Amino acid sequence: MTQTSQSAAVVEPTAGGGPKPSRVRVHRAWFVAAVTFVTIIGAAAFRSVPGLFIDPLHDEFGWSRGTIGAAVSVNLALYGLTAPFAAALMDRYGIRKVVAVALGVIALGSGLTVWMTAAWQLLLCWGLLVGLGSGSMALAFAATVTNRWFTERRGLVSGILTAASASGQLIFLPLLSWIVTRYEWRPAAVTVALAALAVVPFVWLLLHDHPADVGQKPYGAAEFVPKPAPVPGVARRALTVLSSAVRTGPFWLLAGTFAICGASTNGLVQTHFVPASHDHGMPVTTAASLLAVIGVFDVVGTVASGWFTDRFDSRRLLAVYYALRGISLLFLPILLAPSVHPPMLFFIVFYGLDWVATVPPTLALCREHYGDDSPIVFGWVLASHQVGAAVVAFAGGAARDAFGSYDVVWYASGALCAAAALMALVIRRHPEPPLTPTAA
């Protein structure tokens, strides 16, 4: 058996020509995917924090929810805007170095928050540092690993890696909400910093940059793929790819739908669900636990979406996902109450299955239209996702300050999701060659 064998279970011929069973070998790509999964979980710890910190920071420092929302907006925007440059940096310096540095930056930003006394320090630590660090480990990281290590099962793998963020939410939300309730917010910030640092050794020792580094083909590939030479001009390449992509119609449709995706998930529910529930008398720990349950069903929904993406039209999948999400958000204002009741649980399950189910089909459409440049293009599409999230993170806090409730934001997000469903349906299925002006 050669070192570059692809299948998980390989059968070798006997001397008489008949097959004989060989010992099972798991392709190295699955180990890399597992390390990537754990890494994204560690980085997801800080994604759980914003909704838990809004009320404690408001009570301790007197900062308005709009001010705190502005810091969340900076974080979310940088999370997206960093992604395409991070994908190019991974091409230049390797996945392992970029991700290890990013985890260190997240730990630094989270750790420094315990000494902050002014709103600008919140913007610097929570917004700038953690935004840059988490952006370097955004979904473009998952896209890079999937493209390099897998030829088959890409939809499934992208779904599993996307679900890692939800798994991190599942793990950290109940823990962090308990810490905030019992010990206030500073120990929770330290916990996040330690979680990010704990992942660094796994990344450095186990996250290989390319199958060629260990003498293997990508999973499912018919031929060995040499490791490409490092690509110089990181920023220039990211901007060049963007310049070509913006001349095509699919880019704008994908960016527009994904902006609405971010607005209706990270910007709205992840940031404002806990304080909105608290406004209706629900304890913070209960609301945080509901978000964690969303994370449970998000794992199921995202992995299933990856499986569907390998088999069905990605455009129609997106249309269904956005339509269902919009309907669920329109009902949320009448479901919020001091205690958990069956209709709220139904919303949590329904919404959780749809949380980031949009990622595998969006990634597949980027790959279909933009080929080898798809990780960087997806990074720019992700940037639009986070810009949408940033706008609603700020707008949600401002709306709460102005109107005394979040209702108008829930309704507006539901309407936006309906628009995203229509946009997904008009993406062309069979484009011209990637990144040509005629594809517009």
Short mmCIF file of C-alpha atoms in Angstrom, two decimals:
data_model
loop_
_atom_site.label_atom_id
_atom_site.label_comp_id
_atom_site.label_asym_id
_atom_site.label_seq_id
_atom_site.Cartn_x
_atom_site.Cartn_y
_atom_site.Cartn_z
CA MET A 1 0.00 0.00 0.00
CA THR A 2 1.39 3.41 -0.91
CA GLN A 3 1.59 6.34 1.41
CA THR A 4 -0.71 8.31 -0.85
CA SER A 5 -3.64 5.92 -0.60
CA GLN A 6 -6.94 7.82 -0.58
CA SER A 7 -9.63 5.64 0.88
CA ALA A 8 -10.25 5.04 4.53
CA ALA A 9 -10.32 1.27 3.98
CA VAL A 10 -8.04 -0.09 1.28
CA VAL A 11 -8.05 -3.59 -0.27
CA GLU A 12 -4.81 -5.02 -1.70
CA PRO A 13 -4.64 -7.83 -4.32
CA THR A 14 -3.20 -11.21 -3.41
CA ALA A 15 -0.64 -13.09 -5.48
CA GLY A 16 -3.48 -15.06 -7.13
CA GLY A 17 -5.29 -11.91 -8.15
CA GLY A 18 -7.99 -12.03 -5.48
CA PRO A 19 -8.44 -9.26 -2.97
CA LYS A 20 -7.36 -9.50 0.61
CA PRO A 21 -8.41 -7.14 3.36
CA SER A 22 -5.89 -4.51 4.37
CA ARG A 23 -5.77 -2.67 7.64
CA VAL A 24 -7.85 0.47 7.75
CA ARG A 25 -6.02 3.72 7.20
CA VAL A 26 -7.68 7.05 7.89
CA HIS A 27 -6.57 9.68 5.43
CA ARG A 28 -4.52 12.48 7.00
CA ALA A 29 -7.02 15.01 5.68
CA TRP A 30 -9.50 13.92 8.33
CA PHE A 31 -6.97 14.58 11.10
CA VAL A 32 -6.32 18.05 9.69
CA ALA A 33 -10.07 18.65 9.56
CA ALA A 34 -10.36 17.52 13.19
CA VAL A 35 -7.62 19.94 14.33
CA THR A 36 -9.28 22.72 12.33
CA PHE A 37 -12.58 21.90 14.04
CA VAL A 38 -11.02 22.14 17.51
CA THR A 39 -9.22 25.36 16.58
CA ILE A 40 -12.41 27.05 15.41
CA ILE A 41 -14.13 25.92 18.62
CA GLY A 42 -11.40 27.61 20.68
CA ALA A 43 -11.67 30.81 18.68
CA ALA A 44 -15.48 30.71 18.96
CA ALA A 45 -15.28 31.33 22.69
CA PHE A 46 -15.20 35.08 22.14
CA ARG A 47 -18.11 34.85 19.70
CA SER A 48 -20.21 33.85 22.73
CA VAL A 49 -19.33 36.92 24.79
CA PRO A 50 -21.06 40.03 23.29
CA GLY A 51 -24.62 39.22 24.31
CA LEU A 52 -23.48 38.31 27.82
CA PHE A 53 -21.46 41.49 28.38
CA ILE A 54 -23.90 44.17 27.19
CA ASP A 55 -25.87 44.50 30.45
CA PRO A 56 -22.86 44.10 32.82
CA LEU A 57 -20.84 46.75 30.97
CA HIS A 58 -23.88 49.05 30.86
CA ASP A 59 -24.42 48.64 34.60
CA GLU A 60 -20.75 49.05 35.62
CA PHE A 61 -19.59 51.84 33.33
CA GLY A 62 -22.86 53.49 32.32
CA TRP A 63 -22.05 53.06 28.65
CA SER A 64 -25.11 53.08 26.38
CA ARG A 65 -26.09 49.95 24.51
CA GLY A 66 -25.36 51.84 21.31
CA THR A 67 -21.77 52.46 22.46
CA ILE A 68 -21.27 48.81 23.38
CA GLY A 69 -22.94 47.82 20.11
CA ALA A 70 -20.43 50.00 18.25
CA ALA A 71 -17.56 47.94 19.70
CA VAL A 72 -19.35 44.78 18.65
CA SER A 73 -19.78 46.32 15.18
CA VAL A 74 -16.04 46.98 14.86
CA ASN A 75 -15.35 43.40 15.93
CA LEU A 76 -17.83 41.93 13.44
CA ALA A 77 -16.69 44.16 10.58
CA LEU A 78 -13.02 43.32 11.10
CA TYR A 79 -13.91 39.65 11.45
CA GLY A 80 -15.14 39.84 7.87
CA LEU A 81 -12.73 42.35 6.34
CA THR A 82 -9.68 40.48 7.64
CA ALA A 83 -10.78 37.15 6.14
CA PRO A 84 -9.72 37.65 2.47
CA PHE A 85 -6.29 38.95 3.52
CA ALA A 86 -5.95 36.05 5.97
CA ALA A 87 -6.67 33.59 3.15
CA ALA A 88 -3.92 35.23 1.09
CA LEU A 89 -1.56 35.21 4.11
CA MET A 90 -2.15 31.47 4.44
CA ASP A 91 -1.10 31.07 0.82
CA ARG A 92 2.05 33.08 1.52
CA TYR A 93 3.15 31.93 4.99
CA GLY A 94 1.14 28.76 5.64
CA ILE A 95 -1.97 27.97 7.62
CA ARG A 96 -0.19 27.01 10.83
CA LYS A 97 1.70 30.29 11.35
CA VAL A 98 -1.26 32.52 10.54
CA VAL A 99 -3.67 30.65 12.83
CA ALA A 100 -1.22 30.46 15.76
CA VAL A 101 -0.62 34.23 15.62
CA ALA A 102 -4.36 34.87 15.32
CA LEU A 103 -5.08 32.84 18.47
CA GLY A 104 -2.45 34.85 20.32
CA VAL A 105 -4.04 38.13 19.24
CA ILE A 106 -7.47 36.93 20.42
CA ALA A 107 -6.00 35.99 23.81
CA LEU A 108 -4.28 39.40 24.10
CA GLY A 109 -7.40 41.37 23.24
CA SER A 110 -9.64 39.39 25.56
CA GLY A 111 -7.15 39.48 28.42
CA LEU A 112 -6.63 43.25 28.22
CA THR A 113 -10.34 43.96 28.62
CA VAL A 114 -10.14 43.24 32.35
CA TRP A 115 -8.22 46.53 32.86
CA MET A 116 -10.34 48.79 30.67
CA THR A 117 -11.99 51.88 32.15
CA ALA A 118 -13.06 53.85 29.05
CA ALA A 119 -15.18 53.11 25.99
CA TRP A 120 -12.25 53.62 23.58
CA GLN A 121 -10.44 50.76 25.31
CA LEU A 122 -13.44 48.53 24.65
CA LEU A 123 -13.21 49.49 20.97
CA LEU A 124 -9.48 48.73 20.95
CA CYS A 125 -9.52 45.38 22.78
CA TRP A 126 -12.91 43.95 21.98
CA GLY A 127 -13.27 45.60 18.59
CA LEU A 128 -9.83 45.87 16.98
CA LEU A 129 -7.66 43.11 18.48
CA VAL A 130 -10.25 40.37 18.80
CA GLY A 131 -11.79 41.38 15.47
CA LEU A 132 -8.44 41.00 13.68
CA GLY A 133 -7.62 37.73 15.43
CA SER A 134 -10.98 36.08 14.92
CA GLY A 135 -11.14 37.35 11.32
CA SER A 136 -7.92 35.50 10.58
CA MET A 137 -9.67 32.31 11.67
CA ALA A 138 -12.97 33.02 9.98
CA LEU A 139 -14.72 30.73 7.54
CA ALA A 140 -12.08 31.53 4.92
CA PHE A 141 -9.78 29.39 7.11
CA ALA A 142 -12.22 26.50 6.77
CA ALA A 143 -12.48 27.14 3.03
CA THR A 144 -8.68 27.03 2.64
CA VAL A 145 -8.38 23.74 4.54
CA THR A 146 -11.26 22.20 2.58
CA ASN A 147 -9.88 23.25 -0.81
CA ARG A 148 -6.35 22.04 -0.09
CA TRP A 149 -7.08 18.75 1.62
CA PHE A 150 -10.29 17.50 -0.01
CA THR A 151 -11.42 16.81 -3.56
CA GLU A 152 -14.39 14.69 -2.50
CA ARG A 153 -16.81 15.39 0.37
CA ARG A 154 -16.10 19.12 0.25
CA GLY A 155 -19.70 20.05 1.03
CA LEU A 156 -19.79 17.73 4.03
CA VAL A 157 -16.43 18.92 5.37
CA SER A 158 -17.30 22.60 4.94
CA GLY A 159 -20.54 21.92 6.83
CA ILE A 160 -18.68 20.20 9.67
CA LEU A 161 -16.10 22.98 9.97
CA THR A 162 -18.78 25.64 9.85
CA ALA A 163 -20.57 23.82 12.65
CA ALA A 164 -17.42 24.17 14.79
CA SER A 165 -18.31 27.77 15.58
CA ALA A 166 -21.73 26.67 16.80
CA SER A 167 -20.09 23.90 18.82
CA GLY A 168 -17.91 26.50 20.49
CA GLN A 169 -21.03 28.46 21.32
CA LEU A 170 -22.59 25.30 22.75
CA ILE A 171 -19.56 24.66 24.95
CA PHE A 172 -18.83 28.20 26.13
CA LEU A 173 -22.20 29.97 26.40
CA PRO A 174 -23.51 28.11 29.46
CA LEU A 175 -20.10 28.27 31.13
CA LEU A 176 -19.53 31.96 30.43
CA SER A 177 -23.09 32.94 31.40
CA TRP A 178 -22.63 31.12 34.72
CA ILE A 179 -19.30 32.89 35.29
CA VAL A 180 -20.81 36.31 34.44
CA THR A 181 -23.78 35.71 36.75
CA ARG A 182 -21.70 34.41 39.65
CA TYR A 183 -18.37 36.24 39.34
CA GLU A 184 -19.13 39.14 36.94
CA TRP A 185 -17.66 39.63 33.48
CA ARG A 186 -13.88 39.86 34.04
CA PRO A 187 -13.30 36.17 34.88
CA ALA A 188 -15.29 35.31 31.77
CA ALA A 189 -12.94 37.44 29.64
CA VAL A 190 -9.93 35.66 31.16
CA THR A 191 -11.54 32.28 30.42
CA VAL A 192 -11.83 33.24 26.76
CA ALA A 193 -8.15 34.27 26.63
CA LEU A 194 -7.06 30.97 28.17
CA ALA A 195 -9.24 28.98 25.77
CA ALA A 196 -7.59 30.64 22.77
CA LEU A 197 -4.09 29.98 24.15
CA ALA A 198 -4.90 26.35 24.92
CA VAL A 199 -5.46 25.60 21.23
CA VAL A 200 -2.09 26.97 20.02
CA PRO A 201 -0.04 23.80 20.73
CA PHE A 202 -2.49 21.65 18.76
CA VAL A 203 -2.24 24.02 15.80
CA TRP A 204 1.54 24.16 15.85
CA LEU A 205 2.06 20.41 16.15
CA LEU A 206 -0.78 18.95 14.08
CA LEU A 207 -2.10 21.44 11.52
CA HIS A 208 -0.20 20.69 8.30
CA ASP A 209 -0.39 23.26 5.52
CA HIS A 210 -0.74 20.97 2.50
CA PRO A 211 -1.14 17.23 1.71
CA ALA A 212 2.22 17.30 -0.06
CA ASP A 213 3.87 18.10 3.28
CA VAL A 214 3.08 14.54 4.41
CA GLY A 215 3.41 12.90 1.00
CA GLN A 216 -0.30 12.40 0.36
CA LYS A 217 -2.85 13.31 -2.26
CA PRO A 218 -5.86 15.41 -1.28
CA TYR A 219 -8.69 13.17 -0.14
CA GLY A 220 -10.45 11.80 -3.22
CA ALA A 221 -7.87 13.13 -5.72
CA ALA A 222 -6.78 10.87 -8.57
CA GLU A 223 -3.26 12.31 -8.72
CA PHE A 224 -0.66 13.69 -6.35
CA VAL A 225 -0.83 17.50 -6.08
CA PRO A 226 2.51 19.28 -5.53
CA LYS A 227 2.57 22.02 -2.95
CA PRO A 228 2.39 25.39 -4.74
CA ALA A 229 5.11 27.94 -4.20
CA PRO A 230 4.37 30.72 -1.67
CA VAL A 231 2.42 33.54 -3.28
CA PRO A 232 4.04 36.96 -2.75
CA GLY A 233 2.11 40.20 -2.58
CA VAL A 234 -0.56 39.14 -0.10
CA ALA A 235 -2.55 42.38 -0.05
CA ARG A 236 -2.15 42.87 -3.79
CA ARG A 237 -3.47 39.40 -4.54
CA ALA A 238 -6.49 39.82 -2.26
CA LEU A 239 -7.34 43.12 -3.94
CA THR A 240 -6.69 41.77 -7.44
CA VAL A 241 -9.07 38.88 -6.87
CA LEU A 242 -11.66 41.32 -5.52
CA SER A 243 -11.19 43.59 -8.53
CA SER A 244 -11.95 40.68 -10.87
CA ALA A 245 -14.81 39.30 -8.78
CA VAL A 246 -16.72 42.58 -8.57
CA ARG A 247 -17.08 42.53 -12.37
CA THR A 248 -19.26 39.42 -12.09
CA GLY A 249 -22.93 39.26 -11.19
CA PRO A 250 -22.74 36.19 -8.92
CA PHE A 251 -20.33 37.99 -6.57
CA TRP A 252 -22.80 40.77 -5.83
CA LEU A 253 -25.66 38.36 -5.32
CA LEU A 254 -23.61 36.14 -3.02
CA ALA A 255 -22.29 39.16 -1.12
CA GLY A 256 -25.79 40.61 -0.76
CA THR A 257 -27.37 37.40 0.49
CA PHE A 258 -24.51 36.77 2.88
CA ALA A 259 -24.74 40.32 4.26
CA ILE A 260 -28.36 39.57 5.16
CA CYS A 261 -27.24 36.24 6.64
CA GLY A 262 -24.85 38.08 8.97
CA ALA A 263 -27.43 40.70 9.84
CA SER A 264 -29.97 38.05 10.88
CA THR A 265 -27.54 35.84 12.85
CA ASN A 266 -24.34 37.27 14.35
CA GLY A 267 -25.51 40.87 14.31
CA LEU A 268 -29.01 40.27 15.62
CA VAL A 269 -29.59 37.01 17.47
CA GLN A 270 -26.08 36.32 18.75
CA THR A 271 -25.61 39.90 19.97
CA HIS A 272 -29.09 40.90 21.12
CA PHE A 273 -31.07 37.76 21.93
CA VAL A 274 -29.85 37.57 25.54
CA PRO A 275 -30.53 41.24 26.43
CA ALA A 276 -33.84 41.15 24.52
CA SER A 277 -34.93 38.09 26.49
CA HIS A 278 -33.78 39.75 29.70
CA ASP A 279 -35.99 42.74 28.83
CA HIS A 280 -38.95 40.34 29.00
CA GLY A 281 -37.91 39.04 32.43
CA MET A 282 -35.99 35.94 31.39
CA PRO A 283 -32.83 35.24 33.48
CA VAL A 284 -29.54 35.73 31.63
CA THR A 285 -28.44 32.14 32.24
CA THR A 286 -31.70 30.83 30.78
CA ALA A 287 -31.43 33.01 27.67
CA ALA A 288 -27.78 32.01 27.22
CA SER A 289 -28.76 28.35 27.52
CA LEU A 290 -31.32 28.84 24.75
CA LEU A 291 -28.56 30.27 22.54
CA ALA A 292 -26.49 27.21 23.37
CA VAL A 293 -29.38 24.99 22.30
CA ILE A 294 -29.42 26.91 19.01
CA GLY A 295 -25.79 25.83 18.76
CA VAL A 296 -26.75 22.18 19.22
CA PHE A 297 -29.21 22.22 16.35
CA ASP A 298 -26.94 24.43 14.28
CA VAL A 299 -24.38 21.61 14.25
CA VAL A 300 -27.04 19.22 12.95
CA GLY A 301 -28.38 21.70 10.41
CA THR A 302 -24.99 22.75 9.07
CA VAL A 303 -23.66 19.22 8.65
CA ALA A 304 -26.93 18.25 6.95
CA SER A 305 -26.63 21.31 4.72
CA GLY A 306 -23.16 20.19 3.67
CA TRP A 307 -24.60 16.79 2.75
CA PHE A 308 -27.44 18.45 0.80
CA THR A 309 -24.95 20.73 -0.96
CA ASP A 310 -23.13 17.72 -2.41
CA ARG A 311 -26.44 16.55 -3.93
CA PHE A 312 -28.79 19.47 -4.67
CA ASP A 313 -28.81 22.88 -6.35
CA SER A 314 -27.09 25.31 -3.97
CA ARG A 315 -29.20 28.24 -5.17
CA ARG A 316 -32.47 26.57 -4.20
CA LEU A 317 -31.04 25.48 -0.88
CA LEU A 318 -30.15 29.09 -0.09
CA ALA A 319 -33.60 30.31 -1.08
CA VAL A 320 -35.27 27.79 1.23
CA TYR A 321 -32.92 28.56 4.13
CA TYR A 322 -33.43 32.33 3.95
CA ALA A 323 -37.20 32.08 3.54
CA LEU A 324 -37.55 29.82 6.58
CA ARG A 325 -35.27 32.02 8.67
CA GLY A 326 -37.27 35.13 7.80
CA ILE A 327 -40.54 33.49 8.80
CA SER A 328 -39.12 32.40 12.15
CA LEU A 329 -37.82 35.92 12.97
CA LEU A 330 -41.22 37.48 12.28
CA PHE A 331 -42.71 35.33 15.05
CA LEU A 332 -39.97 35.91 17.65
CA PRO A 333 -41.30 39.17 19.22
CA ILE A 334 -44.51 37.44 20.33
CA LEU A 335 -42.59 34.45 21.73
CA LEU A 336 -40.30 36.30 24.16
CA ALA A 337 -41.48 35.80 27.75
CA PRO A 338 -40.11 35.50 31.33
CA SER A 339 -39.96 31.71 31.09
CA VAL A 340 -39.35 29.09 28.42
CA HIS A 341 -42.51 27.70 26.82
CA PRO A 342 -43.07 25.17 23.97
CA PRO A 343 -43.46 27.73 21.12
CA MET A 344 -40.14 29.32 22.13
CA LEU A 345 -38.47 25.91 22.14
CA PHE A 346 -39.87 25.26 18.67
CA PHE A 347 -38.35 28.57 17.50
CA ILE A 348 -34.99 27.67 19.03
CA VAL A 349 -34.91 24.29 17.26
CA PHE A 350 -36.21 25.66 13.95
CA TYR A 351 -33.89 28.68 13.92
CA GLY A 352 -30.94 26.62 15.11
CA LEU A 353 -31.20 24.21 12.17
CA ASP A 354 -30.95 27.24 9.85
CA TRP A 355 -28.34 29.32 11.72
CA VAL A 356 -25.36 28.89 9.38
CA ALA A 357 -26.77 26.26 7.05
CA THR A 358 -26.23 28.92 4.36
CA VAL A 359 -22.44 28.54 4.48
CA PRO A 360 -21.89 25.23 2.59
CA PRO A 361 -24.03 26.22 -0.45
CA THR A 362 -22.52 29.72 -0.50
CA LEU A 363 -19.02 28.24 -0.40
CA ALA A 364 -19.96 25.77 -3.15
CA LEU A 365 -21.22 28.59 -5.39
CA CYS A 366 -17.99 30.52 -4.82
CA ARG A 367 -16.03 27.41 -5.79
CA GLU A 368 -18.19 26.86 -8.86
CA HIS A 369 -17.81 30.41 -10.12
CA TYR A 370 -14.26 31.31 -9.04
CA GLY A 371 -12.18 28.11 -8.97
CA ASP A 372 -8.78 28.35 -7.29
CA ASP A 373 -9.47 31.90 -6.12
CA SER A 374 -12.63 30.81 -4.31
CA PRO A 375 -11.17 30.96 -0.74
CA ILE A 376 -10.22 34.61 -1.25
CA VAL A 377 -13.51 35.41 -3.01
CA PHE A 378 -15.36 33.69 -0.18
CA GLY A 379 -13.32 35.81 2.22
CA TRP A 380 -14.73 38.94 0.56
CA VAL A 381 -18.23 37.47 0.59
CA LEU A 382 -17.71 36.75 4.28
CA ALA A 383 -16.65 40.38 4.70
CA SER A 384 -20.09 41.42 3.46
CA HIS A 385 -21.62 38.94 5.95
CA GLN A 386 -19.82 40.66 8.80
CA VAL A 387 -20.57 44.18 7.56
CA GLY A 388 -24.25 43.23 7.62
CA ALA A 389 -23.76 41.82 11.11
CA ALA A 390 -21.93 44.96 12.24
CA VAL A 391 -24.69 47.27 10.99
CA VAL A 392 -27.39 45.34 12.85
CA ALA A 393 -25.28 44.91 16.01
CA PHE A 394 -25.11 48.70 16.25
CA ALA A 395 -28.64 49.33 14.94
CA GLY A 396 -30.11 46.82 17.38
CA GLY A 397 -28.53 48.58 20.36
CA ALA A 398 -29.53 51.99 19.02
CA ALA A 399 -33.11 50.80 18.41
CA ARG A 400 -33.29 49.48 21.97
CA ASP A 401 -32.10 52.85 23.30
CA ALA A 402 -34.56 54.76 21.10
CA PHE A 403 -37.72 52.61 21.25
CA GLY A 404 -37.28 50.64 24.45
CA SER A 405 -37.52 47.28 22.63
CA TYR A 406 -35.98 45.25 19.82
CA ASP A 407 -39.25 44.52 17.97
CA VAL A 408 -38.61 46.71 14.93
CA VAL A 409 -35.24 45.02 14.34
CA TRP A 410 -36.76 41.51 14.41
CA TYR A 411 -39.39 42.50 11.83
CA ALA A 412 -36.88 44.27 9.57
CA SER A 413 -34.56 41.26 9.61
CA GLY A 414 -37.42 38.95 8.65
CA ALA A 415 -38.18 41.13 5.63
CA LEU A 416 -34.51 41.18 4.62
CA CYS A 417 -34.38 37.38 4.70
CA ALA A 418 -37.27 37.28 2.21
CA ALA A 419 -35.25 39.52 -0.11
CA ALA A 420 -32.22 37.22 0.27
CA ALA A 421 -34.31 34.22 -0.77
CA LEU A 422 -35.25 35.97 -4.02
CA MET A 423 -31.64 37.04 -4.67
CA ALA A 424 -30.41 33.45 -4.28
CA LEU A 425 -32.77 32.23 -6.98
CA VAL A 426 -31.40 34.61 -9.63
CA ILE A 427 -27.77 33.45 -9.30
CA ARG A 428 -26.89 31.78 -12.60
CA ARG A 429 -26.12 28.05 -12.39
CA HIS A 430 -23.59 27.70 -15.23
CA PRO A 431 -21.40 30.79 -15.50
CA GLU A 432 -18.77 31.70 -18.04
CA PRO A 433 -15.10 30.92 -17.11
CA PRO A 434 -14.21 32.26 -13.64
CA LEU A 435 -13.53 35.94 -13.07
CA THR A 436 -14.21 37.25 -16.56
CA PRO A 437 -16.20 40.42 -17.15
CA THR A 438 -18.54 38.53 -19.47
CA ALA A 439 -19.85 36.53 -16.48
CA ALA A 440 -21.67 39.59 -15.19
#
